[in-house]
Short mmCIF file of C-alpha atoms in Angstrom, two decimals:
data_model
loop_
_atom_site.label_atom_id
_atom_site.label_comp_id
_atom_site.label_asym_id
_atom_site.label_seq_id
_atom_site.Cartn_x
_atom_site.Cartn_y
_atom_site.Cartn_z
CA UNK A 172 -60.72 8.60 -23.03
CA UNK A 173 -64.64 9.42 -22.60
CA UNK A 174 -64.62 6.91 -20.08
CA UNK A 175 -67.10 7.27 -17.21
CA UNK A 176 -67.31 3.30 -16.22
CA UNK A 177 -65.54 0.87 -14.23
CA UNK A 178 -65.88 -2.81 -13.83
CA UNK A 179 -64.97 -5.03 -10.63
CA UNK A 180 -65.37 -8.83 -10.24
CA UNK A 181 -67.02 -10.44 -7.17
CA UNK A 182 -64.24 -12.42 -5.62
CA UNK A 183 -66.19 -16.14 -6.32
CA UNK A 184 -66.74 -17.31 -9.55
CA UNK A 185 -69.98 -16.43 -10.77
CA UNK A 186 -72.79 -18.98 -11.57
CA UNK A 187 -75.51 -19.47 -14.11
CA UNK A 188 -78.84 -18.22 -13.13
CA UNK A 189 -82.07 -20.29 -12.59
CA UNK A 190 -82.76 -23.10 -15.24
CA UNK A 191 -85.81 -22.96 -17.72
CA UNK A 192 -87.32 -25.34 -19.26
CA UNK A 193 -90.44 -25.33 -22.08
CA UNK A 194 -92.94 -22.71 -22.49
CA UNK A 195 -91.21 -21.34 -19.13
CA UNK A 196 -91.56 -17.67 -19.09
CA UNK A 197 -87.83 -15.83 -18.27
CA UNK A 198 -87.47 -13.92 -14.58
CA UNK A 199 -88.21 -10.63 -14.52
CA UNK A 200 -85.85 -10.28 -11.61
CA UNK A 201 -84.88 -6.81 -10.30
CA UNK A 202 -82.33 -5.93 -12.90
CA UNK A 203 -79.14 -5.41 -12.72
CA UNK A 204 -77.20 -1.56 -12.90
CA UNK A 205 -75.86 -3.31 -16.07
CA UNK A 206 -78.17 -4.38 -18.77
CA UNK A 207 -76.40 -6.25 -21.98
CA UNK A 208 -77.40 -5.08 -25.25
CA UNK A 209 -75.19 -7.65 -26.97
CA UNK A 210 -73.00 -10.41 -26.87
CA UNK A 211 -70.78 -12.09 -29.88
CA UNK A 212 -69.24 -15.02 -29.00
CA UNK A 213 -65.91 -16.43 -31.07
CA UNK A 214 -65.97 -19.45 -28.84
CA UNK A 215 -67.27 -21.56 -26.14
CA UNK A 216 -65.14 -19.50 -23.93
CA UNK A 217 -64.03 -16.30 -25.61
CA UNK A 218 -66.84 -13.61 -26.13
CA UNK A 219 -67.53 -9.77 -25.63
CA UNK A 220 -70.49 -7.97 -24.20
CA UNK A 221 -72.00 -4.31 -24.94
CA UNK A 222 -74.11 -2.87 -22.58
CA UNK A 223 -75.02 -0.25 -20.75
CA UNK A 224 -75.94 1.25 -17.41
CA UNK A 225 -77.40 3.91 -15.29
CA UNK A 226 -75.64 7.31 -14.74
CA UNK A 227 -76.03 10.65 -14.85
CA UNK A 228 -79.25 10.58 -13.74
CA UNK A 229 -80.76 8.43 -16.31
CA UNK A 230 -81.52 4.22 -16.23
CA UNK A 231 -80.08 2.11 -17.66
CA UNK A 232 -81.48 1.88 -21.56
CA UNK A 233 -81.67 5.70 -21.41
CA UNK A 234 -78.00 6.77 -20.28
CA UNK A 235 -75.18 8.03 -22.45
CA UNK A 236 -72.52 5.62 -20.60
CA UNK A 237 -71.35 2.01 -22.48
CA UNK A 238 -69.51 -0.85 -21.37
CA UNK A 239 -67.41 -3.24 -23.72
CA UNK A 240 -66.29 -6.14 -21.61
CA UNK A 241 -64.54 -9.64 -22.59
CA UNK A 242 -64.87 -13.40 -21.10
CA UNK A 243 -62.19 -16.00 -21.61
CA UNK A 244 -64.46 -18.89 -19.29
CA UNK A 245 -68.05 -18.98 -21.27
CA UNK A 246 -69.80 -15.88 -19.52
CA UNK A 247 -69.21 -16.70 -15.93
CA UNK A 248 -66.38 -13.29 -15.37
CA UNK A 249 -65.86 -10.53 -17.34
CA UNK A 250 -62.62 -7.81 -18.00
CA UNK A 251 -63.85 -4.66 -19.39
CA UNK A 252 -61.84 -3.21 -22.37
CA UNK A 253 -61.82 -0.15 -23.83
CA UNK A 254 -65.22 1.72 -25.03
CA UNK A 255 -66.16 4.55 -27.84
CA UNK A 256 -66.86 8.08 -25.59
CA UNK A 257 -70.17 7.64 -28.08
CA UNK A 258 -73.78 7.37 -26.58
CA UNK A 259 -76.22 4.22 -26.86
CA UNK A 260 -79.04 4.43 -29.57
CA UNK A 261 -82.49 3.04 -28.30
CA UNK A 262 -84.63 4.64 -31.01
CA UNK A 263 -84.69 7.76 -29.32
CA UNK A 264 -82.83 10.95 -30.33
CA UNK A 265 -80.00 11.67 -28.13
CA UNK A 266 -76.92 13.89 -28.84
CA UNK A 267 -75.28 12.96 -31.68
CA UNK A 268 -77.87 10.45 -32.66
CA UNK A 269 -75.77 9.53 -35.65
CA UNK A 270 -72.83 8.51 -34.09
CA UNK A 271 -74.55 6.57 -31.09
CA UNK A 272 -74.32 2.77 -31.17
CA UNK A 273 -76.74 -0.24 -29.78
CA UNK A 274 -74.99 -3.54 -31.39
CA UNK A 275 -71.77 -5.55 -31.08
CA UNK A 276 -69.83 -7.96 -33.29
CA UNK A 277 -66.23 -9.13 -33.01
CA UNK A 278 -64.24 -10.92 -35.48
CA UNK A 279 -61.27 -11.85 -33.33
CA UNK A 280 -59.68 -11.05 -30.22
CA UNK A 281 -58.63 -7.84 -32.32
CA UNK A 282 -61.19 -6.62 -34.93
CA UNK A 283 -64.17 -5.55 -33.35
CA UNK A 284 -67.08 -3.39 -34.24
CA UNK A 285 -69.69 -1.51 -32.31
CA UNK A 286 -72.46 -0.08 -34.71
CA UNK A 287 -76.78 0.70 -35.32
CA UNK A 288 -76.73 3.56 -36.64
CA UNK A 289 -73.00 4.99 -35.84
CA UNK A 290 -70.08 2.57 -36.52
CA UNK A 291 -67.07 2.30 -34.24
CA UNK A 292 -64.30 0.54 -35.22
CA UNK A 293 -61.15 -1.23 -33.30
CA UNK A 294 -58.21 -3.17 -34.54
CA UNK A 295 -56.63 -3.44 -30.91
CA UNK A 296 -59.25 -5.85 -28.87
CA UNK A 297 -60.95 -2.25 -27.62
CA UNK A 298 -57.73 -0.44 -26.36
CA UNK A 299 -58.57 2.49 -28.85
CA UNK A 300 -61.71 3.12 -31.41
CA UNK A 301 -62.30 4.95 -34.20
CA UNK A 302 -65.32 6.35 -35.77
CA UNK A 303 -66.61 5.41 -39.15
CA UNK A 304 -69.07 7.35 -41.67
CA UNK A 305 -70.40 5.10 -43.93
CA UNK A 306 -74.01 6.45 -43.03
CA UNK A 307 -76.59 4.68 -40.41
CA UNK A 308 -75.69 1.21 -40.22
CA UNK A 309 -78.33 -0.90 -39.19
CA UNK A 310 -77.09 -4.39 -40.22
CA UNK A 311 -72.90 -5.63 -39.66
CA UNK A 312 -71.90 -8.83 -40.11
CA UNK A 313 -67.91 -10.73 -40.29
CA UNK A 314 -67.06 -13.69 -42.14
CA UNK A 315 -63.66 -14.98 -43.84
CA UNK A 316 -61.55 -12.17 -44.12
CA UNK A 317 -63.83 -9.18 -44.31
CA UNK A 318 -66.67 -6.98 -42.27
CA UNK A 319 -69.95 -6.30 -44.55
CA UNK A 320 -71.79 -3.25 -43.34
CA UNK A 321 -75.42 -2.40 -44.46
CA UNK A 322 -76.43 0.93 -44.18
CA UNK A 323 -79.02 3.33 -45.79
CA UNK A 324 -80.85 6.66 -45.03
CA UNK A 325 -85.09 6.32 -45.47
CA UNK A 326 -87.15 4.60 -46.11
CA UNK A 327 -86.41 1.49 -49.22
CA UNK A 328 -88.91 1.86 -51.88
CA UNK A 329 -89.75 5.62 -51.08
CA UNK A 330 -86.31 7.80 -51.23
CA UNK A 331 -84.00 5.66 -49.17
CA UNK A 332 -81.59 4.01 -50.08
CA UNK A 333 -79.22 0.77 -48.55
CA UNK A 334 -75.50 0.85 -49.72
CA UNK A 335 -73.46 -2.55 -48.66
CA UNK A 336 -70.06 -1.66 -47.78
CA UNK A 337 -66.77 -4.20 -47.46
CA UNK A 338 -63.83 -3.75 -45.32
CA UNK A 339 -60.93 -6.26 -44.93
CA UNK A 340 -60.33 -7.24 -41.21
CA UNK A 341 -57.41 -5.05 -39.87
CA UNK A 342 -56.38 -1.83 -41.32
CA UNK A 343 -58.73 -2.54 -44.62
CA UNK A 344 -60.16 0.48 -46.10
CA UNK A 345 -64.51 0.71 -46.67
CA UNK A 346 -65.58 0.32 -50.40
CA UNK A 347 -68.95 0.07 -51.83
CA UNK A 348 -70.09 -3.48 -53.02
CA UNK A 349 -73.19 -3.25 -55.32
CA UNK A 350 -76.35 -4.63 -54.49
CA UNK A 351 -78.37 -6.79 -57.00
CA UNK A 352 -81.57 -4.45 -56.54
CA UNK A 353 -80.83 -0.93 -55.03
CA UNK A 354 -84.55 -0.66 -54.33
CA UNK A 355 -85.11 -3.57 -52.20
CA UNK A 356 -84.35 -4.20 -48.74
CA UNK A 357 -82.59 -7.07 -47.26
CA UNK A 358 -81.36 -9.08 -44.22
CA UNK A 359 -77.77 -9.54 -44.32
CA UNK A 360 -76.26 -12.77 -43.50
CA UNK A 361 -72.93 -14.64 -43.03
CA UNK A 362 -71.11 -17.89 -43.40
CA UNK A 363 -68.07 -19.88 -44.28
CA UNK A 364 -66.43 -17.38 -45.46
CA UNK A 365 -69.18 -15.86 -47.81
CA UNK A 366 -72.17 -13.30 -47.19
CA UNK A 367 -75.25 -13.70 -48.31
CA UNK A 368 -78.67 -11.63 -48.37
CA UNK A 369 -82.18 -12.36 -47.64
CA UNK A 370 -84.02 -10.01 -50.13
CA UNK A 371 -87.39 -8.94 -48.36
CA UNK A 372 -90.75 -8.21 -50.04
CA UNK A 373 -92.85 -5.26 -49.22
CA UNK A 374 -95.12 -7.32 -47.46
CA UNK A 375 -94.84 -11.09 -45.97
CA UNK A 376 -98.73 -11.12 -45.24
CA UNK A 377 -99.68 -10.31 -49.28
CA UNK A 378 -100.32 -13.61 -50.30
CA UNK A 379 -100.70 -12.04 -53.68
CA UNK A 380 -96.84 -10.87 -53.35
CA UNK A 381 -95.30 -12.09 -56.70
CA UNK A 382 -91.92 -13.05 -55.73
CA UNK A 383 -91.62 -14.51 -52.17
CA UNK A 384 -88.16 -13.39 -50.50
CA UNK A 385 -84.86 -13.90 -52.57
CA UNK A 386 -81.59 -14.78 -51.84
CA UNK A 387 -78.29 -13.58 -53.22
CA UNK A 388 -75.02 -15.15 -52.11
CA UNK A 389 -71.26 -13.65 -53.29
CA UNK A 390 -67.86 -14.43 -53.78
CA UNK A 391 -67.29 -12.29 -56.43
CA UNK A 392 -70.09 -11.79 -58.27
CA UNK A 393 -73.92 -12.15 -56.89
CA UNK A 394 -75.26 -15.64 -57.70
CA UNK A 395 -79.39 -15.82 -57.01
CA UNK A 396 -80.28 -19.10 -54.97
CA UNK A 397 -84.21 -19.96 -54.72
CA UNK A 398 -86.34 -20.09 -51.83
CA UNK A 399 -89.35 -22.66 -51.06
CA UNK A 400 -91.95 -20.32 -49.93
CA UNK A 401 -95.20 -20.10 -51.86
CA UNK A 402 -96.43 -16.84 -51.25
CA UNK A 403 -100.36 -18.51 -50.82
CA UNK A 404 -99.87 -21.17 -48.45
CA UNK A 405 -96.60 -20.14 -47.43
CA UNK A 406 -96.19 -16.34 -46.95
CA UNK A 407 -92.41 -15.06 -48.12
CA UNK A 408 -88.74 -15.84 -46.89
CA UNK A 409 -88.69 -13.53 -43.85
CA UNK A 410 -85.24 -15.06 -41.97
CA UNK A 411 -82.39 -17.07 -43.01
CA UNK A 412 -79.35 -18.94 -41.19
CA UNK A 413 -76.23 -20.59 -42.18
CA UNK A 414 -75.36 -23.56 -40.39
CA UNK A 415 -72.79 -23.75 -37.91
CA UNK A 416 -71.47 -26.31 -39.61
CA UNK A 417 -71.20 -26.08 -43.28
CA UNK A 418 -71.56 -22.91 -45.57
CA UNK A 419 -73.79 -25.17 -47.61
CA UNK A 420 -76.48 -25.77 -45.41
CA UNK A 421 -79.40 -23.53 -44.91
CA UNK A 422 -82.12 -22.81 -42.90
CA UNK A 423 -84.93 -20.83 -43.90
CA UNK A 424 -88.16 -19.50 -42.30
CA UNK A 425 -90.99 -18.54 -44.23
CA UNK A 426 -93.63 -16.32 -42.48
CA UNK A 427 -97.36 -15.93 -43.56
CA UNK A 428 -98.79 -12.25 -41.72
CA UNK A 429 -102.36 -12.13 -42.21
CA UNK A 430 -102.98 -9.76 -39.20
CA UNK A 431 -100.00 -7.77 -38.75
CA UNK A 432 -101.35 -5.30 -36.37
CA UNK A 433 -99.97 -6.99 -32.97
CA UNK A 434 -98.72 -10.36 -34.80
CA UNK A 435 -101.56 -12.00 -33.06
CA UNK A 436 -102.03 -14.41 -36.66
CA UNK A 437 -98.45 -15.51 -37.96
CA UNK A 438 -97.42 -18.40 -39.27
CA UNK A 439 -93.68 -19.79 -39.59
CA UNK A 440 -92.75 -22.83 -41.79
CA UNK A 441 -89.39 -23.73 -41.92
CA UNK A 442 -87.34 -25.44 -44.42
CA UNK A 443 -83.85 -26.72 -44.70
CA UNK A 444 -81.03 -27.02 -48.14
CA UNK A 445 -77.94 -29.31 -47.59
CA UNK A 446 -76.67 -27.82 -51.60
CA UNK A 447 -76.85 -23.91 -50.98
CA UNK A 448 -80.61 -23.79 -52.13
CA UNK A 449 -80.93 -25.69 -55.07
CA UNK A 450 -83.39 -28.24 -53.10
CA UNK A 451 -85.43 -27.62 -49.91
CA UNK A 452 -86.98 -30.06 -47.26
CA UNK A 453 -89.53 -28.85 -44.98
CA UNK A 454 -88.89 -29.49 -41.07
CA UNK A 455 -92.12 -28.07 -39.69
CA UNK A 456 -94.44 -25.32 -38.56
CA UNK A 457 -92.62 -23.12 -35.57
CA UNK A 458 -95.53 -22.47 -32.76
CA UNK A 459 -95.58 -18.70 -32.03
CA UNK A 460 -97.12 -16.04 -33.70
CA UNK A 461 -94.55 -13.30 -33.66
CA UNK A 462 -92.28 -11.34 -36.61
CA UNK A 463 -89.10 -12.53 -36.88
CA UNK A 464 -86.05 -11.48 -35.24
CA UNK A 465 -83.76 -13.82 -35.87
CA UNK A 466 -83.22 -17.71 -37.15
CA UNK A 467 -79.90 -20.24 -36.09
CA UNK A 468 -79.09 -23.73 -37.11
CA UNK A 469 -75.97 -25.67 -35.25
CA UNK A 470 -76.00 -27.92 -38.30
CA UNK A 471 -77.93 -31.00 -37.09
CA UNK A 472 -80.96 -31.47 -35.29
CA UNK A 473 -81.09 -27.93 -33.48
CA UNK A 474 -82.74 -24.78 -34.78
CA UNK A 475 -84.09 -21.61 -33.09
CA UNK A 476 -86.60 -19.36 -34.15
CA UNK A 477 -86.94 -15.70 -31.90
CA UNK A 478 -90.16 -14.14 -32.76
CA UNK A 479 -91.31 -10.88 -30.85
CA UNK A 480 -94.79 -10.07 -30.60
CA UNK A 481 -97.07 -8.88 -27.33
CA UNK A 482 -94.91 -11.96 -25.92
CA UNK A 483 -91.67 -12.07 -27.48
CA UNK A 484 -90.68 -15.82 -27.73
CA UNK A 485 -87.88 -18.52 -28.80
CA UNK A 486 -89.18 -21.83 -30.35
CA UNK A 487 -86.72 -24.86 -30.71
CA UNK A 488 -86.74 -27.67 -32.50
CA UNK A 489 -83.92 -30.21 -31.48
CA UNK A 490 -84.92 -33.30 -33.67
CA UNK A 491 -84.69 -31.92 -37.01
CA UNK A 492 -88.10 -30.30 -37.57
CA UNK A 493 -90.23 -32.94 -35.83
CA UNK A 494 -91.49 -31.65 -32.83
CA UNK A 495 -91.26 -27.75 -32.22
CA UNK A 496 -91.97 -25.90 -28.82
CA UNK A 497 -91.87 -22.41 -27.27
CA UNK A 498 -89.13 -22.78 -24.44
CA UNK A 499 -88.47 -19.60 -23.77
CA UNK A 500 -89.78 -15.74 -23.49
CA UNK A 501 -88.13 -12.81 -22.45
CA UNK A 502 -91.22 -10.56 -20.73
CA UNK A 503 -91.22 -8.40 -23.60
CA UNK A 504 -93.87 -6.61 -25.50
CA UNK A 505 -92.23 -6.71 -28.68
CA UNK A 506 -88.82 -5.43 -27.38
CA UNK A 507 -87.06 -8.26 -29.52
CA UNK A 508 -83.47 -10.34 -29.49
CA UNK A 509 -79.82 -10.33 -30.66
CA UNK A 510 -77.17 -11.92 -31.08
CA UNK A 511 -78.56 -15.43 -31.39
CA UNK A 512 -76.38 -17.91 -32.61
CA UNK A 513 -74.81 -21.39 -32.05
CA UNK A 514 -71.02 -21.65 -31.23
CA UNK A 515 -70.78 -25.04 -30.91
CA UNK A 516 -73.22 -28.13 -31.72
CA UNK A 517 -75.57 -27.75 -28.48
CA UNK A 518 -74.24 -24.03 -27.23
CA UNK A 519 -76.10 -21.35 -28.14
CA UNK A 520 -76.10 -17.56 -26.91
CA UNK A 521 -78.90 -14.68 -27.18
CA UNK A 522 -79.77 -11.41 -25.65
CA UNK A 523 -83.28 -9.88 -24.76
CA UNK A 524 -84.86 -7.94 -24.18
CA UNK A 525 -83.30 -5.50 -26.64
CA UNK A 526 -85.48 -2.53 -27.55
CA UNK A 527 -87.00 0.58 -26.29
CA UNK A 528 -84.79 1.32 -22.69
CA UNK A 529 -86.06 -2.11 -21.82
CA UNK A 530 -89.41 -1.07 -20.85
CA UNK A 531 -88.99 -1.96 -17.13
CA UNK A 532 -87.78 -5.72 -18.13
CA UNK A 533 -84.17 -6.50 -17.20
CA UNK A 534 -82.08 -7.63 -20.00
CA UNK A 535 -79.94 -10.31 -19.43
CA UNK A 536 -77.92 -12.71 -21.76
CA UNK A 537 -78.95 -16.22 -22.06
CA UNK A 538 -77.19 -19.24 -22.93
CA UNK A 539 -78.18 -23.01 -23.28
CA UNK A 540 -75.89 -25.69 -23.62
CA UNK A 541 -78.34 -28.58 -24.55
CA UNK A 542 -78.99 -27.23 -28.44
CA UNK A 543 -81.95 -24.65 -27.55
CA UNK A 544 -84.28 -27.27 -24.57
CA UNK A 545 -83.29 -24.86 -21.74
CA UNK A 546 -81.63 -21.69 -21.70
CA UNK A 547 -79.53 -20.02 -18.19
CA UNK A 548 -79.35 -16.53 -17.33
CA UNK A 549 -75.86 -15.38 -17.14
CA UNK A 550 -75.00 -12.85 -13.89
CA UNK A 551 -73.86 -9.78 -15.27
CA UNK A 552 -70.54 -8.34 -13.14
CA UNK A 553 -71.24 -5.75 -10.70
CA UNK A 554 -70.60 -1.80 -11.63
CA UNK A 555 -69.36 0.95 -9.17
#
């Protein structure tokens, strides 16, 4: 129903695009009718793509028309499933603004969730949706048995609000969980089984802030774990990642912003806990001078940092914090990432560009299979 979209496969197996290696600037190819907003990835092989593409007169990043499609073989083919009759949400205001969608998350081949700032929900693998109001979500995340939704109206600290809501995977019901400061803001995070949030400060570049970044982790009660960053030298806790691995290992990223206007003077330093915070080891500086986006650690000796600035940019680390390079960039002018994360110990996946109707740069989804040294465009299927 509301479906204006179908999907064919070429006949041949697809194949990875061109190879990149460090500080190697991503193709700006002629894109694709499709461009992918979104990927989450259960597995090595089993993962399912949002995107979207041109129709009624519009481009791609600007139409009304979604697809939701799965892999079963790492990205190389796709099957489209079933797809919300709901527009996409690129910071514009189209019809029914509210109820429009832009990200993608999957717990299992059955619970899935398409939200930012609507919420779709589907307990089926995407034969049928359903529409939730729990207000604009802008952050959704699945771990254990439960999806955590963070949504809010406003601005925090000047009339808005963020309520965190809990759902149990399947036919589970949305309740309220309450947050440890209803006036702060926060990045929501999961793993092993637990969720955790990234309290943010006003301001990372106020080296006067008085408390740099907290973070809150819950079972069933909020427990506060501390963060390394010393607002002076340091700048605040600005992105945090569970490891792949173990629920007890962190990674954390703490960002000085002395000259926020086009992140042209940011600093990253990143540190590491192996006991959920109680001690932290720094692994290095991360090279480029963009915001953060988004942080992931496979557990070892891999970590990625996406930054987006006037060039948005990955940096990787693959010996533990030693050495640190920019590998990749996506031809974007601060039009940002998602969905970065590991799946296995050297497998990673992210999308980008993400923002603003893509701003004439084709979006594609990336993956690297060497823990974050080179990264592959995937070939998105054809639409007719």
């Amino acid at each position: 129903q509301g479906m204006r979209w179908a999907l064919t496969m070429a006949a041949s197996v697809l194949v990875f695009g061109p190879v990149l290696g460090p500080a190697s600037e991503l193709p700006d190819r002629a894109p694709a009718r499709l461009q992918p907003a979104g990927a989450s990835f259960l597995s090595l092989s089993t993962g399912y793509l949002l995107g979207d593409y041109a129709c009624d007169g519009l481009p791609a990043g600007a139409s009304p028309c979604l697809v939701v499609a799965v892999t079963h073989d790492g990205g190389a083919t796709w099957r489209p499933i079933g797809a919300p009759p709901v527009p996409f949400f690129w910071g514009s205001a189209p019809d029914r603004a509210s109820a429009s969608i832009s990200e993608v998350e999957f717990a299992n081949n059955e619970d899935g969730y398409l939200f930012n700032p609507g919420l779709e929900v589907t307990r089926d693998g995407g034969r049928s949706w359903s529409e939730v109001e729990v207000g604009d979500v802008g952050q959704l995340v699945t771990t254990g048995a439960y999806a955590y939704a963070l949504a809010g109206s406003g601005t925090v600290g000047a009339g808005g609000t963020e309520v965190l809501w809990r759902a149990a995977l399947g036919p589970g019901a949305w309740s309220r969980v309450p947050l440890p400061d209803q006036t702060a803001s926060y990045q929501l995070v999961a793993g092993g089984g637990e969720v955790l949030l990234l309290q943010l400060p006003a301001s990372v570049g106020d080296t006067a802030v008085a408390r740099p970044g907290e973070i809150w982790a819950r079972r069933r009660h909020w427990r506060s774990v501390g963060v390394p960053c010393e607002p002076a030298k340091d700048g605040a806790a600005a992105a945090l990642a569970v490891a792949l691995t173990s629920p007890n290992d962190m990674a954390l990223d703490c960002m000085l912003d002395e000259q926020s206007s086009q992140a042209m003077s940011v600093q990253h330093k990143l540190f590491v806990s192996h006991d959920v915070g109680r001690r932290w080891q720094p692994i290095g500086e991360a090279p480029s001078s963009g915001v953060d986006v988004a942080l992931a650690w496979n557990g070892s000796r891999a970590i990625v940092l996406a930054t987006e600035s006037a060039s948005d940019a990955l940096d990787v680390s693959v010996d533990g914090g030693v050495r640190w390079s920019t590998v990749a960039r996506d031809g974007g002018d601060f039009y940002g990432w998602a969905n970065l994360g590991f799946v296995s110990e050297s497998t990673a996946f992210v999308v980008g560009p993400t923002h603003y109707g893509y701003a004439g740069h084709a979006a594609k989804l990336y993956r690297t299979e060497d823990g974050g040294k080179t990264w592959s465009a995937l070939p998105m299927p054809p639409l007719h």
